[in-house]
Coordinates of C-alpha atoms in Angstrom, one line a residue:
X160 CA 116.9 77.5 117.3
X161 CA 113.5 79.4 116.8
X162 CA 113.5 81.6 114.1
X163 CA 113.4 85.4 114.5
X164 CA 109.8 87.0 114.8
X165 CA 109.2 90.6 112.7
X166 CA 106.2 92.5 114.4
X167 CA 104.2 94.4 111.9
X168 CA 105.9 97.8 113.6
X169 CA 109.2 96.3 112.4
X170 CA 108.2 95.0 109.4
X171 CA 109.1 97.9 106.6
X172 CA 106.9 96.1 104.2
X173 CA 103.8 97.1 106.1
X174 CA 104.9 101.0 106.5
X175 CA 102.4 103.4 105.2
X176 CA 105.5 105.2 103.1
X177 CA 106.5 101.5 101.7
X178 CA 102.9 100.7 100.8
X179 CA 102.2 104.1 99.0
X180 CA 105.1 103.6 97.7
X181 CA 104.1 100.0 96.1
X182 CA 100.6 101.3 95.3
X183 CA 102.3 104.4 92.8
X184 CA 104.7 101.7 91.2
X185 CA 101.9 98.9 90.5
X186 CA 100.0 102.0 88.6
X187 CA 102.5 103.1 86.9
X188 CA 103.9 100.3 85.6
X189 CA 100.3 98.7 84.7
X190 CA 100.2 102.0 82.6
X191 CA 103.0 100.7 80.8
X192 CA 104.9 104.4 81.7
X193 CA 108.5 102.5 83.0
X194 CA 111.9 103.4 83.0
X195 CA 111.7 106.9 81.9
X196 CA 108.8 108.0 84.1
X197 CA 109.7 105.7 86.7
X198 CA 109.8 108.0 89.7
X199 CA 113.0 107.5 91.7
X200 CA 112.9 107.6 95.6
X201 CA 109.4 105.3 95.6
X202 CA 107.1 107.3 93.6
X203 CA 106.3 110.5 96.1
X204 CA 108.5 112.8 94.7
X205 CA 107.0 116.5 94.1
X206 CA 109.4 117.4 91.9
X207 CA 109.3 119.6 88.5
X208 CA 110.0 117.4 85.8
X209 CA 113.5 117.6 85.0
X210 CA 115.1 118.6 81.6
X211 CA 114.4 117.3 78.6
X212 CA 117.2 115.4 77.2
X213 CA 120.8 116.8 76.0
X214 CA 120.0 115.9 72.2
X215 CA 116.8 117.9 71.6
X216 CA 115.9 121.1 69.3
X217 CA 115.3 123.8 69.8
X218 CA 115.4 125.6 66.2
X219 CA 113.1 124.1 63.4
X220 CA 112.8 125.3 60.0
X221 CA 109.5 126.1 59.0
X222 CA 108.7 123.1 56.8
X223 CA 109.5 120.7 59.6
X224 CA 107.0 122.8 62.1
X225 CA 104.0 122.0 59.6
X226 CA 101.7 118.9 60.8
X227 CA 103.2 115.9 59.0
X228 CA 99.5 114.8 58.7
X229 CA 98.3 118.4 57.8
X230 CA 96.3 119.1 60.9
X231 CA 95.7 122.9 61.3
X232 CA 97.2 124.7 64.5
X233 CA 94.0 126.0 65.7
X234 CA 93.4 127.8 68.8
X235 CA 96.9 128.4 71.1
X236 CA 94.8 128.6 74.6
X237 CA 95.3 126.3 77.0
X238 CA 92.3 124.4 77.9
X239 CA 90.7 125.7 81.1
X240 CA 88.1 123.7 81.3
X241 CA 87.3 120.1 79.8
X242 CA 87.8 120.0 76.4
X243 CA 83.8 119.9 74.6
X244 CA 82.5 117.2 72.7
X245 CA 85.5 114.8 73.5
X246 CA 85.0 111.8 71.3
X247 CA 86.9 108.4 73.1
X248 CA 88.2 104.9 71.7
X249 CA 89.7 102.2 73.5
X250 CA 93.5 101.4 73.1
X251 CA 93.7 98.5 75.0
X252 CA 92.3 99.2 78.3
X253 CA 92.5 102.9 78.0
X254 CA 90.3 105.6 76.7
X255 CA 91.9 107.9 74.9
X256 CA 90.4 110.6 73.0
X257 CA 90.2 111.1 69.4
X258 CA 89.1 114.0 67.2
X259 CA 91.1 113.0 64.0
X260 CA 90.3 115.9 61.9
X261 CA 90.9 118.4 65.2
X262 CA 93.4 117.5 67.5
X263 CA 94.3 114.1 66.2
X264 CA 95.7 111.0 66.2
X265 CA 95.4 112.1 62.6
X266 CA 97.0 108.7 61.8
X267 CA 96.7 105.3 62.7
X268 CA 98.4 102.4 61.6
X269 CA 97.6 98.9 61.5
X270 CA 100.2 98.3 64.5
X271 CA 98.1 100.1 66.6
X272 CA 100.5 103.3 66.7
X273 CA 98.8 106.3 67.3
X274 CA 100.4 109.7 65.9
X275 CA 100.0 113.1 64.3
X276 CA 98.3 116.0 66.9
X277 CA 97.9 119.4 66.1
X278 CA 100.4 122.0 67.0
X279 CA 98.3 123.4 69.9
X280 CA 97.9 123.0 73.4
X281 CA 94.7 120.6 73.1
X282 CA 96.6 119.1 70.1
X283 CA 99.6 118.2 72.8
X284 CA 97.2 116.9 75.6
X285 CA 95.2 114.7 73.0
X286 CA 99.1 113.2 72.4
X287 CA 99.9 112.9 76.2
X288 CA 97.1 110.9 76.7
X289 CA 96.7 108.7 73.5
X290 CA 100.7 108.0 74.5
X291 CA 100.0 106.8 78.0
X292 CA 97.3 104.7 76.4
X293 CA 99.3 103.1 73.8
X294 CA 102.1 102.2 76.6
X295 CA 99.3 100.6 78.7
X296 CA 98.2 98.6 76.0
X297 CA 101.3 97.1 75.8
X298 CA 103.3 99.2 72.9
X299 CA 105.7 100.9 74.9
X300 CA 108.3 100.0 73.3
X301 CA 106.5 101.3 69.9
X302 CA 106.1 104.6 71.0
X303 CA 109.7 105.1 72.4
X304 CA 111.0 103.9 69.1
X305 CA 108.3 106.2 67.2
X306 CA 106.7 109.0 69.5
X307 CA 109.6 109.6 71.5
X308 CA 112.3 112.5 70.7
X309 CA 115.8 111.0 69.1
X310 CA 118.0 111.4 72.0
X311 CA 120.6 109.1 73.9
X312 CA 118.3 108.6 76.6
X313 CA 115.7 107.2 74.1
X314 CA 118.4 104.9 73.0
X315 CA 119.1 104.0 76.5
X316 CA 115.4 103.0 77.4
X317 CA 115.0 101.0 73.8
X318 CA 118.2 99.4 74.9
X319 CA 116.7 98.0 77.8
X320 CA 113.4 97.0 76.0
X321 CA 110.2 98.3 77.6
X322 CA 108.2 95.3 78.5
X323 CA 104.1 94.9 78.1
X324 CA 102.6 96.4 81.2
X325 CA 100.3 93.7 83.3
X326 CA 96.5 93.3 83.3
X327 CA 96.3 92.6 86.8
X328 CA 96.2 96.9 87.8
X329 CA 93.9 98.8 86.0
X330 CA 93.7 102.6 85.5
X331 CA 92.0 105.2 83.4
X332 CA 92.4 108.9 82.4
X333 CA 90.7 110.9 85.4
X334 CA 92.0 114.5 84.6
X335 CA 94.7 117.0 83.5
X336 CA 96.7 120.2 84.5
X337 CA 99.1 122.0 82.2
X338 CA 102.5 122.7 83.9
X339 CA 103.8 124.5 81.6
X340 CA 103.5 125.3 77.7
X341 CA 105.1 127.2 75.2
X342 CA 104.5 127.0 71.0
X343 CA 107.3 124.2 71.0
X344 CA 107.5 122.5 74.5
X345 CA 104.8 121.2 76.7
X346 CA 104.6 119.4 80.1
X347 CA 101.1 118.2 80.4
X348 CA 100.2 116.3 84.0
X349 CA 97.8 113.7 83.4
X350 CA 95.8 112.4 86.3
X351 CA 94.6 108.6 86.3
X352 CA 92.6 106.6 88.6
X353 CA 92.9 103.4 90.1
X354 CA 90.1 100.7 90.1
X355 CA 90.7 100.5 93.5
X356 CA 90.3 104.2 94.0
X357 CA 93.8 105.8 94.0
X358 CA 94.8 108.2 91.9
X359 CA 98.1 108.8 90.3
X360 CA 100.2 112.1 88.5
X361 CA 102.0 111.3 85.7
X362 CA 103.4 114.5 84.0
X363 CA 104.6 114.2 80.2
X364 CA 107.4 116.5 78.1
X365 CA 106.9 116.9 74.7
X366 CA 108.2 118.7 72.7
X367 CA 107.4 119.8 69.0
X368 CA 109.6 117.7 66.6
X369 CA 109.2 117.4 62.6
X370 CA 105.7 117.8 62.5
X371 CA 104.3 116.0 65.7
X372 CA 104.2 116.1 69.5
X373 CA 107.7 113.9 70.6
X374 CA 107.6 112.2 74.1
X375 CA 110.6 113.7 75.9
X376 CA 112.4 111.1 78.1
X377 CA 114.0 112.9 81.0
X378 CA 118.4 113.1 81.3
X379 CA 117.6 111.9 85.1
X380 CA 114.7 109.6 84.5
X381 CA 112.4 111.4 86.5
X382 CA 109.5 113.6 85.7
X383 CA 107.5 113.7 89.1
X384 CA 105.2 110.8 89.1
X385 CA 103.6 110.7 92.4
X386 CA 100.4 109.6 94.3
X387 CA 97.7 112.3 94.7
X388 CA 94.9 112.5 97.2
X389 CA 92.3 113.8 94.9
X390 CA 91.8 115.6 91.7
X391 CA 92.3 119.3 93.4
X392 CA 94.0 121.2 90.5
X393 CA 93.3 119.0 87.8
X394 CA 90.3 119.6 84.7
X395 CA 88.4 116.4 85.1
X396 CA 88.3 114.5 82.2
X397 CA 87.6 111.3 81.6
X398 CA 86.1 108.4 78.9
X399 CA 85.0 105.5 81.1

């Protein structure tokens, strides 16, 4: 007996929503961003991110809102336009900017662990992305044990142990957009781009958290990652 014949039409590995699909996951995950930013559906969801998770805090006493490194607040505007004199290292693959004295990291360690931004809106992109670029360079499992906010849903993801994202899909940093920000809570959409062209949104909670931007993983697991078409909306910025 012959064996059944698939025609490309019937073949739901060559739809365009399958491939797109494919295309978001290999970018995401060769950012290291799994699990918890894992879009579900097959990465074209437009949704909000979803709630932070049921553990975090509100209410901080005033010692535990200082900088644990002693960066100063500085100025509380969102950044309209790219950041000036952006200063960039490589954390793996990834450039991430750096203004230690500024906007941070104001500390790394010899594990490669990037942490301690100021308690501002650039402070809280600077930590977006230097996160993003620490999980692409194979520590995600480092910054959900120590730049993530203590919840059961971190627990869960640690649990499951992030794994080293490949080298076979690269990305950088193309641009951002704020979503939304207030003086303890932030949701900061970073824009990266493909080597072969495409770009991706992945947005990132924080939130505030004894003295440092924490990396809010989502109750649902979900915080919108999606492919984009261009960088219409976003603040270009990039290092490479």
């Amino acid at each position: 007996m012959t064996e059944p014949t698939m025609n490309e039409d019937q073949n739901p590995l060559t739809k365009p929503k399958f491939i797109i699909s494919a295309v978001v996951v290999a970018l995401i995950v060769a950012l290291g961003i799994i699990l918890a930013l894992l879009p579900r559906g097959g990465g074209t969801s437009t949704a909000e991110p979803s709630n932070p998770g049921s553990t975090t805090t509100s209410t901080q006493s005033s010692e535990a809102a200082a900088s644990v490194c002693g960066l100063p607040p500085g100025d509380q505007t969102k950044p309209a336009t790219t950041p000036t004199d952006t200063k960039w290292e490589l954390v793996g693959k990834i450039a991430a900017p750096t203004a230690p004295m500024q906007y941070g990291p104001g500390k790394t360690e010899a594990n490669g662990l990037r942490s301690c931004f100021a308690h501002s809106p650039t402070g809280a992109l600077y930590a977006a992305a230097n996160m993003t670029a620490l999980s692409a360079a194979g520590k995600a499992n480092l910054v959900y044990e120590q730049l993530a906010l203590p919840s059961p849903e971190r627990d869960a993801v640690l649990k499951s142990s992030p794994s080293a994202a490949p080298s076979s899909v690269t990305a950088q940093l193309a641009g951002f957009t704020f979503r939304s920000y207030d003086a303890d809570r932030a949701v900061i959409d970073l824009a990266f781009k493909g080597a072969n062209g495409t770009f991706v949104s992945i947005p990132v909670p924080l939130q505030w958290y004894a003295g440092d931007w924490k990396f809010v993983v989502p109750a649902t697991g979900d915080t919108g990652a999606r492919q984009i078409t261009d960088l219409g909306g976003y603040i270009e910025w990039s290092g490479v």
